[in-house]
Each structure stands twice: as C-alpha cells, then as structure tokens.
Backbone as JSON, one array per atom type, in Angstrom:
{
  "sequence": "TGSFTCAAAATTVVLNPNVTANSVVHLSPTNASAGTLMAGATSLYNSALSAGVSFTVATANAGAAAGTETFKYTIINPLST",
  "N": [[-8.56, 5.09, -6.19], [-5.14, 4.8, -7.24], [-1.58, 5.29, -7.55], [1.76, 4.3, -6.58], [5.27, 4.49, -5.79], [7.46, 2.39, -4.11], [9.29, 3.41, -1.26], [12.84, 3.38, -0.67], [13.03, 1.68, 1.68], [11.73, 0.11, 4.7], [9.1, 0.79, 5.06], [6.41, 2.57, 3.45], [4.69, 5.53, 3.04], [1.58, 6.44, 1.79], [-0.06, 9.08, 0.54], [-3.46, 9.88, 0.69], [-6.55, 11.3, 0.74], [-8.94, 9.88, 0.9], [-8.86, 7.75, 2.59], [-10.18, 5.9, 5.29], [-10.8, 4.96, 8.73], [-11.67, 2.38, 8.49], [-10.95, 1.47, 6.02], [-10.17, -0.7, 3.27], [-7.36, -1.64, 1.58], [-6.32, -2.52, -1.56], [-3.59, -3.88, -3.25], [-1.73, -3.8, -6.3], [0.89, -5.1, -8.07], [2.93, -3.41, -10.48], [5.24, -3.61, -11.92], [8.17, -5.64, -12.66], [9.95, -5.72, -10.47], [8.27, -5.11, -8.35], [6.56, -7.31, -8.41], [8.37, -9.32, -7.72], [9.03, -8.48, -5.13], [6.57, -8.89, -3.83], [6.38, -11.64, -3.94], [8.09, -12.77, -2.14], [9.64, -12.98, 1.15], [9.54, -10.37, 1.79], [7.07, -9.38, 1.21], [4.43, -6.98, 0.87], [2.28, -5.46, 3.34], [-0.66, -3.81, 4.65], [0.07, -1.59, 7.0], [-0.79, 0.57, 8.49], [-3.5, 2.91, 8.87], [-4.46, 6.19, 8.32], [-6.97, 8.15, 8.92], [-8.43, 10.18, 6.46], [-6.0, 11.04, 5.57], [-3.72, 9.19, 4.91], [-2.33, 5.93, 3.98], [-0.22, 3.29, 5.16], [2.22, 1.09, 3.93], [4.09, -1.83, 4.64], [7.02, -3.89, 4.64], [6.91, -7.41, 5.1], [9.0, -8.7, 6.43], [10.41, -6.65, 7.52], [12.51, -5.77, 6.02], [14.22, -3.6, 3.74], [12.65, -2.21, 0.85], [13.64, -1.99, -2.61], [13.16, 0.43, -3.76], [12.3, 0.83, -6.28], [10.0, -0.42, -6.92], [6.76, -0.46, -8.23], [3.29, 0.21, -7.74], [-0.25, -0.12, -8.23], [-3.21, 0.95, -6.57], [-6.32, 0.3, -4.9], [-8.8, 1.76, -2.96], [-11.15, 0.63, -0.73], [-14.01, 1.5, 0.9], [-15.95, 0.35, 3.32], [-19.5, 0.35, 3.77], [-21.25, 1.79, 6.48], [-23.38, 0.17, 8.86]],
  "CA": [[-7.48, 4.43, -6.9], [-3.94, 5.6, -7.4], [-0.35, 4.53, -7.72], [2.89, 4.76, -5.79], [6.55, 3.79, -5.87], [7.96, 2.12, -2.77], [10.52, 4.06, -0.8], [13.94, 2.44, -0.41], [12.9, 1.55, 3.13], [10.81, -0.96, 5.09], [7.73, 1.3, 5.01], [6.09, 3.64, 2.51], [3.43, 6.23, 3.34], [0.9, 6.85, 0.57], [-1.05, 10.1, 0.86], [-4.75, 9.81, 0.01], [-7.57, 11.77, 1.69], [-10.11, 9.0, 0.92], [-8.66, 6.68, 3.57], [-10.92, 5.98, 6.55], [-10.3, 4.0, 9.72], [-12.12, 1.05, 8.11], [-10.61, 1.22, 4.61], [-9.44, -1.89, 2.81], [-6.52, -1.21, 0.47], [-5.85, -3.61, -2.41], [-2.39, -3.51, -3.99], [-1.45, -4.56, -7.51], [2.22, -4.79, -8.58], [2.89, -2.97, -11.87], [6.51, -3.88, -12.6], [8.78, -6.91, -12.25], [10.52, -5.63, -9.12], [7.15, -5.18, -7.4], [6.14, -8.71, -8.39], [9.37, -10.06, -6.95], [8.86, -8.09, -3.73], [5.35, -9.51, -3.3], [6.5, -13.09, -3.95], [9.04, -13.23, -1.14], [9.46, -12.67, 2.57], [9.37, -8.92, 1.92], [5.73, -9.03, 0.74], [3.84, -5.82, 1.55], [0.97, -5.5, 4.0], [-1.12, -2.49, 5.1], [0.45, -1.53, 8.41], [-1.47, 1.67, 9.2], [-4.44, 3.78, 8.18], [-4.64, 7.48, 8.98], [-8.2, 8.63, 8.3], [-8.39, 11.47, 5.79], [-4.62, 11.45, 5.29], [-2.81, 8.26, 4.23], [-2.14, 4.57, 4.46], [1.19, 2.89, 5.16], [2.53, -0.31, 3.64], [5.36, -2.25, 5.22], [7.47, -5.22, 4.22], [6.61, -8.39, 6.14], [10.18, -9.06, 7.21], [11.03, -5.38, 7.92], [13.62, -5.45, 5.13], [13.97, -2.45, 2.86], [12.38, -2.37, -0.57], [14.71, -1.4, -3.41], [12.8, 1.81, -4.12], [11.91, 0.85, -7.7], [8.76, -1.19, -7.04], [5.59, 0.39, -8.45], [2.01, -0.44, -7.47], [-1.54, 0.57, -8.28], [-4.02, 0.55, -5.42], [-7.74, 0.66, -4.81], [-9.29, 1.9, -1.59], [-12.55, 0.27, -0.56], [-14.54, 1.97, 2.17], [-17.21, -0.33, 3.61], [-20.62, 1.16, 4.24], [-21.66, 1.55, 7.86], [-24.75, -0.35, 8.96]],
  "C": [[-6.29, 5.37, -7.02], [-2.75, 4.7, -7.62], [0.74, 5.11, -6.84], [4.12, 3.93, -6.11], [7.04, 3.6, -4.44], [9.2, 2.99, -2.48], [11.59, 2.98, -0.63], [14.06, 2.28, 1.1], [11.94, 0.4, 3.43], [9.35, -0.52, 5.07], [7.62, 2.41, 3.96], [4.75, 4.22, 2.9], [2.85, 6.75, 2.02], [-0.2, 7.83, 0.96], [-2.31, 9.92, 0.03], [-5.83, 10.21, 1.01], [-8.81, 10.88, 1.78], [-9.99, 7.85, 1.91], [-9.52, 6.95, 4.8], [-10.32, 4.95, 7.51], [-10.65, 2.57, 9.35], [-11.78, 0.68, 6.67], [-9.91, -0.13, 4.43], [-8.68, -1.44, 1.57], [-6.01, -2.43, -0.27], [-4.68, -3.11, -3.23], [-2.23, -4.4, -5.21], [-0.07, -4.17, -8.02], [2.14, -4.41, -10.06], [4.24, -3.05, -12.57], [7.13, -5.15, -12.01], [9.35, -6.84, -10.84], [9.43, -5.67, -8.06], [6.64, -6.6, -7.29], [7.08, -9.57, -7.57], [9.24, -9.75, -5.46], [7.67, -8.82, -3.11], [5.45, -11.03, -3.21], [7.39, -13.63, -2.84], [8.68, -12.85, 0.28], [9.25, -11.18, 2.8], [7.98, -8.47, 1.46], [5.13, -7.88, 1.55], [2.53, -6.15, 2.25], [0.62, -4.08, 4.43], [-0.88, -2.4, 6.6], [-0.24, -0.42, 9.19], [-2.41, 2.4, 8.27], [-4.56, 5.07, 8.98], [-5.81, 8.18, 8.28], [-8.06, 10.04, 7.74], [-7.01, 11.9, 5.35], [-3.88, 10.44, 4.41], [-3.01, 6.83, 4.7], [-0.65, 4.26, 4.35], [1.29, 1.43, 4.82], [3.91, -0.6, 4.2], [5.74, -3.61, 4.67], [7.31, -6.18, 5.4], [7.81, -8.72, 7.01], [10.98, -7.84, 7.68], [12.29, -5.06, 7.12], [13.24, -4.32, 4.2], [13.61, -2.9, 1.45], [13.52, -1.68, -1.34], [14.45, 0.06, -3.75], [12.41, 1.95, -5.58], [10.58, 0.15, -7.95], [7.56, -0.24, -7.19], [4.31, -0.43, -8.28], [0.85, 0.48, -7.84], [-2.31, 0.1, -7.06], [-5.45, 1.01, -5.59], [-8.11, 0.7, -3.35], [-10.76, 1.57, -1.57], [-12.96, 0.72, 0.84], [-15.9, 1.33, 2.42], [-18.28, 0.64, 4.12], [-20.92, 0.81, 5.69], [-23.08, 1.01, 7.87], [-25.39, 0.1, 10.23]]
}
C-alpha cells in the first residue's frame, strides 16, 4: 500500500519495490480533483509495471493531470501455481 500525487503530465511513475510483472494495482482517489479525474475521459489506468521498481499510471486520453490529484494504492501480487 502507499500513496502518490499525480504529476502534471499524462503519466506518473510510482516507485515501489513490491511490484512484480504480475501485480494488480488498485487505485483509490483521496481528494476531489482525483475523483474528477477518474470520472472523465482522463481516467487513470496502469500502463506499465517494472518488477522490483515501479508502476506507471497514465490518463486514458493522454491528457495531462493537473498535478494535484492524490491517490492511495494497493498492490496485489497473485500467487504462482
């Protein structure tokens, strides 16, 4: 778990060494600007995972976030079978 503030850009890299190639990252908006971002065409999605390093979120329409949106996140790492 952790938190981040979006960069004033179309993508934001969030450093976390617990990310794996199979991680699932759940985002939760924690302020009004984040809620507004998630409700529109700029909604965030997980665009990249870098195992042991980070995950990247991007806006769906490639438009820049304002840079004030805050989120909490949870990383789920599925067990291998």
